[in-house]
CSV table of C-alpha atoms in Angstrom, one decimal:
chain,number,residue,atom,x,y,z
A,88,MET,CA,126.7,-28.9,185.7
A,89,GLU,CA,124.6,-29.3,182.2
A,90,SER,CA,124.0,-32.6,183.8
A,91,ILE,CA,122.9,-31.4,186.7
A,92,ILE,CA,120.6,-29.4,185.3
A,93,TYR,CA,119.2,-31.6,182.6
A,94,TYR,CA,118.0,-33.3,185.4
A,95,ILE,CA,116.4,-30.8,187.7
A,96,LEU,CA,114.9,-29.9,184.6
A,97,THR,CA,113.7,-33.3,183.6
A,98,VAL,CA,112.4,-34.4,187.0
A,99,SER,CA,110.6,-31.6,187.9
A,100,LEU,CA,108.4,-32.9,184.5
A,101,ALA,CA,108.2,-36.1,185.8
A,102,PRO,CA,103.8,-35.2,186.2
A,103,LEU,CA,103.7,-33.8,182.8
A,104,PHE,CA,103.8,-37.4,181.1
A,105,PRO,CA,100.5,-39.6,183.2
A,106,ALA,CA,99.2,-36.0,182.4
A,107,VAL,CA,99.0,-36.5,179.2
A,108,ILE,CA,97.6,-40.6,179.3
A,109,ASP,CA,94.7,-39.0,180.8
A,110,LYS,CA,94.3,-36.5,177.8
A,111,VAL,CA,94.2,-38.2,175.6
A,112,LYS,CA,92.2,-41.4,176.8
A,113,ALA,CA,88.9,-38.9,178.2
A,114,LEU,CA,89.6,-37.0,174.3
A,115,SER,CA,89.5,-40.8,172.7
A,116,VAL,CA,85.8,-41.4,173.9
A,117,GLY,CA,84.4,-37.7,173.3
A,118,LYS,CA,85.7,-35.3,176.8
A,119,LYS,CA,87.6,-32.8,177.6
A,120,GLY,CA,89.7,-34.5,180.3
A,121,PRO,CA,92.1,-33.0,182.6
A,122,SER,CA,93.9,-30.4,183.5
A,123,LEU,CA,97.8,-31.2,182.2
A,124,PHE,CA,98.2,-30.2,184.9
A,125,ILE,CA,96.8,-32.3,186.7
A,126,LYS,CA,99.7,-34.6,188.5
A,127,TYR,CA,101.3,-31.3,190.0
A,128,TYR,CA,97.2,-30.3,192.0
A,129,ASP,CA,97.0,-34.0,193.5
A,130,LEU,CA,100.8,-33.5,194.9
A,131,MET,CA,100.4,-31.0,196.6
A,132,ARG,CA,97.1,-32.2,197.8
A,133,PHE,CA,97.8,-34.8,199.3
A,134,LEU,CA,100.9,-32.6,200.8
A,135,LYS,CA,98.4,-31.1,201.9
A,136,LYS,CA,97.3,-34.0,203.7
A,137,GLY,CA,97.7,-35.4,207.1
A,138,LEU,CA,98.4,-39.2,207.6
A,139,VAL,CA,96.4,-42.0,208.5
A,140,TYR,CA,97.9,-45.9,210.1
A,141,SER,CA,96.5,-48.8,210.4
A,142,LYS,CA,97.4,-50.3,213.8
A,143,SER,CA,98.6,-53.0,212.3
A,144,THR,CA,101.2,-51.6,210.6
A,145,SER,CA,105.1,-50.5,211.8
A,146,TRP,CA,108.3,-48.6,210.3
A,147,ILE,CA,108.0,-50.6,207.4
A,148,PHE,CA,105.2,-48.7,205.7
A,149,GLY,CA,106.0,-45.3,206.5
A,150,PHE,CA,109.5,-44.9,206.6
A,151,ALA,CA,109.2,-47.5,202.8
A,152,PRO,CA,107.2,-44.3,200.6
A,153,LEU,CA,111.0,-41.9,201.0
A,154,ILE,CA,113.1,-45.3,200.0
A,155,ILE,CA,111.4,-46.2,196.7
A,156,MET,CA,110.6,-42.2,195.7
A,157,VAL,CA,114.6,-42.0,196.3
A,158,THR,CA,115.8,-45.1,194.6
A,159,TYR,CA,113.7,-43.6,191.6
A,160,LEU,CA,116.2,-40.6,191.8
A,161,LEU,CA,119.4,-42.3,192.4
A,162,ALA,CA,118.2,-44.4,188.9
A,163,LEU,CA,117.3,-41.5,186.9
A,164,LEU,CA,121.5,-39.8,188.4
A,165,PHE,CA,122.9,-42.5,185.6
A,166,PHE,CA,120.1,-42.0,182.9
A,167,PRO,CA,122.2,-40.0,179.8
A,168,ILE,CA,119.0,-36.8,179.5
A,169,ALA,CA,118.8,-36.3,176.1
A,170,GLY,CA,122.6,-38.3,175.4
A,171,GLU,CA,125.0,-36.1,177.0
A,172,LYS,CA,127.0,-37.7,180.4
A,173,PRO,CA,124.4,-38.5,183.1
A,174,VAL,CA,125.6,-37.1,186.3
A,175,ILE,CA,126.7,-40.7,187.6
A,176,SER,CA,128.0,-43.5,184.7
A,177,PHE,CA,130.0,-46.4,185.4
A,178,THR,CA,130.8,-50.0,183.1
A,179,TYR,CA,128.2,-51.4,184.3
A,180,ASP,CA,126.0,-49.1,185.6
A,181,PHE,CA,123.3,-50.1,183.9
A,182,ILE,CA,123.3,-54.2,186.9
A,183,VAL,CA,123.6,-51.5,189.6
A,184,VAL,CA,120.1,-49.6,188.3
A,185,VAL,CA,118.6,-52.6,187.3
A,186,TYR,CA,118.7,-53.4,191.1
A,187,LEU,CA,117.6,-49.9,192.5
A,188,PHE,CA,114.0,-50.8,191.3
A,189,ALA,CA,114.3,-54.6,193.2
A,190,LEU,CA,114.6,-52.5,195.7
A,191,SER,CA,112.2,-50.1,195.3
A,192,ARG,CA,109.9,-52.9,194.4
A,193,PHE,CA,111.1,-54.5,197.8
A,194,PHE,CA,110.3,-52.0,200.2
A,195,LEU,CA,106.9,-51.8,198.7
A,196,LEU,CA,106.2,-55.1,198.3
A,197,LEU,CA,106.6,-55.2,202.5
A,198,SER,CA,104.9,-52.2,202.9
A,199,SER,CA,101.0,-53.2,201.5
A,200,LEU,CA,102.0,-57.5,203.4
A,201,ASN,CA,102.8,-54.5,206.9
A,202,THR,CA,98.6,-53.6,206.2
A,203,ALA,CA,98.3,-57.5,207.2
A,204,SER,CA,95.2,-56.8,204.5
A,205,SER,CA,94.0,-59.5,202.0
A,206,PHE,CA,93.6,-58.1,199.5
A,207,GLU,CA,97.1,-55.7,199.4
A,208,GLY,CA,98.7,-59.0,200.1
A,209,MET,CA,97.6,-60.3,196.5
A,210,GLY,CA,99.1,-57.4,195.0
A,211,ALA,CA,102.1,-57.6,196.3
A,212,SER,CA,102.1,-61.6,194.9
A,213,ARG,CA,101.2,-60.5,191.9
A,214,GLU,CA,104.1,-57.5,191.6
A,215,ALA,CA,106.6,-59.5,192.7
A,216,PHE,CA,106.3,-62.7,189.9
A,217,ILE,CA,105.0,-60.2,186.7
A,218,SER,CA,108.4,-57.8,188.1
A,219,PHE,CA,110.6,-61.2,187.4
A,220,LEU,CA,109.8,-61.5,185.0
A,221,ALA,CA,110.2,-58.2,183.5
A,222,GLU,CA,113.0,-58.3,185.0
A,223,GLY,CA,114.6,-60.8,182.5
A,224,SER,CA,113.2,-59.0,179.2
A,225,LEU,CA,115.0,-55.9,181.0
A,226,PHE,CA,118.3,-57.1,181.2
A,227,MET,CA,117.8,-59.4,177.8
A,228,THR,CA,117.9,-56.6,176.1
A,229,PHE,CA,120.4,-54.2,177.9
A,230,ILE,CA,122.7,-57.1,177.6
A,231,LEU,CA,122.2,-57.1,173.5
A,232,ALA,CA,123.0,-53.0,173.2
A,233,VAL,CA,125.8,-53.6,175.4
A,234,LYS,CA,126.1,-56.7,172.0
A,235,LEU,CA,126.2,-54.5,169.4
A,236,THR,CA,127.3,-51.1,171.1
A,237,GLY,CA,130.5,-52.3,173.0
A,238,ALA,CA,129.9,-49.7,175.0
A,239,PRO,CA,128.7,-51.8,178.1
A,240,SER,CA,127.3,-48.6,180.1
A,241,LEU,CA,123.9,-46.5,179.9
A,242,LEU,CA,125.9,-43.5,178.6
A,243,GLY,CA,127.9,-45.6,175.8
A,244,ILE,CA,123.9,-47.7,175.0
A,245,LEU,CA,121.9,-44.6,175.2
A,246,GLY,CA,124.1,-41.3,174.5
A,247,SER,CA,124.3,-39.4,170.7
A,248,VAL,CA,127.5,-42.7,169.7
A,249,GLY,CA,124.9,-45.6,171.0
A,250,ALA,CA,121.8,-44.8,170.0
A,251,GLN,CA,123.2,-43.8,166.5
A,252,ILE,CA,125.2,-47.1,165.8
A,253,LEU,CA,122.1,-49.7,167.4
A,254,TRP,CA,120.4,-48.7,163.6
A,255,HIS,CA,124.1,-48.2,161.5
A,256,GLN,CA,124.9,-51.4,162.0
A,257,ALA,CA,121.7,-53.7,163.2
A,258,GLY,CA,118.4,-52.6,163.0
A,259,ILE,CA,116.5,-54.9,162.8
A,260,PHE,CA,117.8,-55.1,166.4
A,261,ALA,CA,116.8,-51.5,167.4
A,262,ILE,CA,112.9,-52.2,165.9
A,263,MET,CA,113.2,-54.9,168.4
A,264,SER,CA,114.2,-54.1,171.4
A,265,ILE,CA,112.2,-49.7,171.1
A,266,ILE,CA,109.3,-53.5,171.3
A,267,VAL,CA,110.4,-55.3,174.2
A,268,LEU,CA,111.1,-52.1,176.2
A,269,PHE,CA,107.8,-50.7,174.5
A,270,MET,CA,105.6,-53.7,176.2
A,271,ILE,CA,108.5,-53.6,180.1
A,272,LEU,CA,108.0,-49.9,180.5
A,273,ILE,CA,103.4,-51.1,179.9
A,274,VAL,CA,104.8,-53.7,183.0
A,275,GLU,CA,106.1,-51.4,185.3
A,276,ASN,CA,103.9,-48.5,185.3
A,277,ALA,CA,100.7,-50.7,185.6
A,278,ARG,CA,99.9,-50.2,182.7
A,279,LYS,CA,97.4,-51.6,180.2
A,280,PRO,CA,96.7,-54.5,179.7
A,281,ILE,CA,98.8,-55.7,182.3
A,282,ASP,CA,97.3,-53.2,185.4
A,283,ASP,CA,94.7,-51.0,184.8
A,284,PRO,CA,95.2,-47.9,186.6
A,285,ASP,CA,91.4,-46.6,187.1
A,286,THR,CA,89.6,-50.1,188.6
A,287,HIS,CA,88.0,-49.9,191.6
A,288,LEU,CA,88.2,-53.6,191.1
A,289,GLU,CA,90.0,-54.7,194.5
A,290,LEU,CA,90.2,-58.9,193.2
A,291,THR,CA,91.1,-57.5,189.6
A,292,MET,CA,94.1,-55.0,190.6
A,293,ILE,CA,98.3,-55.1,190.8
A,294,HIS,CA,100.2,-51.9,191.5
A,295,GLU,CA,97.0,-50.3,193.0
A,296,VAL,CA,95.9,-52.1,195.3
A,297,MET,CA,98.9,-52.2,197.6
A,298,ILE,CA,99.2,-48.8,198.1
A,299,LEU,CA,95.0,-48.8,199.4
A,300,ASP,CA,96.5,-47.6,203.1
A,301,ASN,CA,99.3,-45.2,202.1
A,302,SER,CA,97.6,-41.2,202.4
A,303,GLY,CA,98.4,-38.0,202.7
A,304,PRO,CA,102.0,-37.3,202.3
A,305,ASP,CA,102.7,-40.9,201.6
A,306,LEU,CA,100.9,-41.0,198.8
A,307,GLY,CA,102.1,-38.6,197.5
A,308,LEU,CA,105.6,-40.3,197.4
A,309,MET,CA,104.7,-43.5,195.8
A,310,GLU,CA,102.8,-41.0,193.2
A,311,PHE,CA,105.9,-39.4,192.8
A,312,GLY,CA,107.6,-41.8,192.4
A,313,THR,CA,105.4,-43.9,189.4
A,314,PHE,CA,106.3,-40.6,188.2
A,315,LEU,CA,109.9,-41.0,188.2
A,316,LYS,CA,109.8,-44.8,186.7
A,317,PHE,CA,107.6,-43.9,183.4
A,318,LEU,CA,109.8,-41.3,183.2
A,319,PHE,CA,113.3,-43.3,183.0
A,320,PHE,CA,111.7,-46.2,181.0
A,321,GLY,CA,109.8,-43.8,178.5
A,322,GLY,CA,113.4,-41.7,177.9
A,323,ILE,CA,115.1,-44.1,177.2
A,324,LEU,CA,112.6,-45.5,175.0
A,325,SER,CA,112.7,-42.2,173.0
A,326,ARG,CA,116.8,-41.9,172.7
A,327,LEU,CA,116.3,-45.5,170.8
A,328,ILE,CA,113.3,-43.7,168.7
A,329,PHE,CA,115.0,-40.1,167.9
A,330,PRO,CA,119.3,-40.9,168.4
A,331,VAL,CA,119.9,-37.5,166.8
A,332,ASP,CA,122.8,-35.4,168.0
A,333,PHE,CA,122.6,-32.0,166.7
A,334,GLY,CA,125.8,-30.3,168.6
A,335,ILE,CA,123.5,-27.8,170.4
A,336,GLY,CA,122.6,-29.2,174.1
A,337,ALA,CA,119.1,-27.5,174.7
A,338,LEU,CA,117.5,-29.0,170.8
A,339,ASN,CA,118.7,-31.7,172.1
A,340,TYR,CA,116.8,-32.1,175.1
A,341,LEU,CA,113.3,-30.3,173.5
A,342,VAL,CA,113.7,-33.6,171.3
A,343,PHE,CA,113.9,-36.0,174.1
A,344,VAL,CA,111.1,-34.3,176.1
A,345,VAL,CA,109.0,-34.4,172.6
A,346,GLY,CA,110.3,-38.3,173.0
A,347,LEU,CA,108.7,-38.6,175.4
A,348,PHE,CA,105.5,-37.3,174.9
A,349,ALA,CA,105.2,-38.9,172.3
A,350,ILE,CA,105.7,-42.3,174.2
A,351,ALA,CA,102.4,-41.0,176.5
A,352,PHE,CA,100.6,-40.4,174.1
A,353,ALA,CA,101.5,-43.8,172.7
A,354,VAL,CA,100.4,-45.4,175.9
A,355,GLY,CA,97.3,-43.3,176.2
A,356,ILE,CA,96.3,-44.4,171.9
A,357,LEU,CA,96.9,-48.1,173.2
A,358,GLU,CA,95.0,-48.0,176.6
A,359,SER,CA,91.8,-46.0,174.7
A,360,ILE,CA,91.6,-48.9,172.3
A,361,GLY,CA,93.1,-51.9,174.3
A,362,VAL,CA,90.8,-54.1,177.1
A,363,ARG,CA,92.8,-55.5,180.6
A,364,TYR,CA,93.9,-58.1,179.4
A,365,LYS,CA,93.0,-61.2,182.2
A,366,LEU,CA,95.0,-62.5,184.7
A,367,PRO,CA,96.8,-65.6,182.4
A,368,ARG,CA,97.0,-63.2,180.0
A,369,ASN,CA,99.9,-61.3,181.2
A,370,THR,CA,101.9,-64.3,181.5
A,371,THR,CA,101.4,-64.5,177.9
A,372,PHE,CA,102.6,-60.5,177.7
A,373,LEU,CA,105.4,-60.9,179.3
A,374,MET,CA,107.0,-64.7,177.8
A,375,SER,CA,106.4,-63.1,174.9
A,376,SER,CA,108.8,-60.0,175.8
A,377,PHE,CA,111.7,-62.4,176.8
A,378,ALA,CA,111.4,-64.2,174.0
A,379,ILE,CA,111.9,-60.7,171.9
A,380,ALA,CA,114.7,-60.7,173.2
A,381,THR,CA,116.0,-64.0,173.2
A,382,LEU,CA,115.6,-64.6,170.1
A,383,ALA,CA,117.2,-60.7,169.8
A,384,LEU,CA,120.4,-62.2,171.2
A,385,ILE,CA,120.9,-65.2,169.8
A,386,PHE,CA,121.0,-63.3,165.8
A,387,SER,CA,122.5,-61.0,166.4
A,388,ILE,CA,125.8,-63.0,166.9
A,389,GLY,CA,126.4,-63.2,163.8
A,390,VAL,CA,126.1,-58.9,164.1
A,391,GLU,CA,129.9,-57.6,163.8
């Protein structure tokens, strides 16, 4: 019952963290910035609007947003929020989670291609290539964590015991894992320097260009799905950076949420001081994350 309460509460907080990023970016240039509840307002605004479908789209276009949001909700059921037991947990459950993300991406690509738009097709091609490289880094990081903790599940890796083992047994590998996962978070959530969520140039877009034809509640579902994705990867980083266990669930949860705010703040700072890479540099960025994860796994062979 406690895990379900944490799950519902955490999902309800998902729109808050992207708003923190926007707030930090605005403050960094001397602006007041939007309210921290702006994403909630946006979701309600999308739900009140009507749907507009192109004549070239099929049932896939209208079905995809729901599938995308549901897959992210399912993935979070496996996540040990604040180190507590998740709603669903079994051996090698992280493989299921990775393929749930792949399923959501598959329907996102289908949806964008279904519009018969050359711009959205271009974005789908870029997304497919980038996600292909990002999944390799994510798998290597999970394999490293399983080897070091001896626990082949998200609960074992990110639970109160597993996360502390990573630091006590091999702190350098925990740091390398955090670096790789932060790079994956940037990629998966289409943030700078890989993508620019604020751009209006279709030729430079990756994620945003794929949802240009979505409107109303469909767009709201797409946006909420991206909030949940940030929540998942930010949650992993929060547990690795703050692997605390005070013996009090509410206090552990408070630290977990503070960690998520810290991750959102870090992303906001990065976007404030950095610029978007040219597309060829995205490959270098992704291959660097894969190289770090692979080297960490190789060097950990001698660690018992």
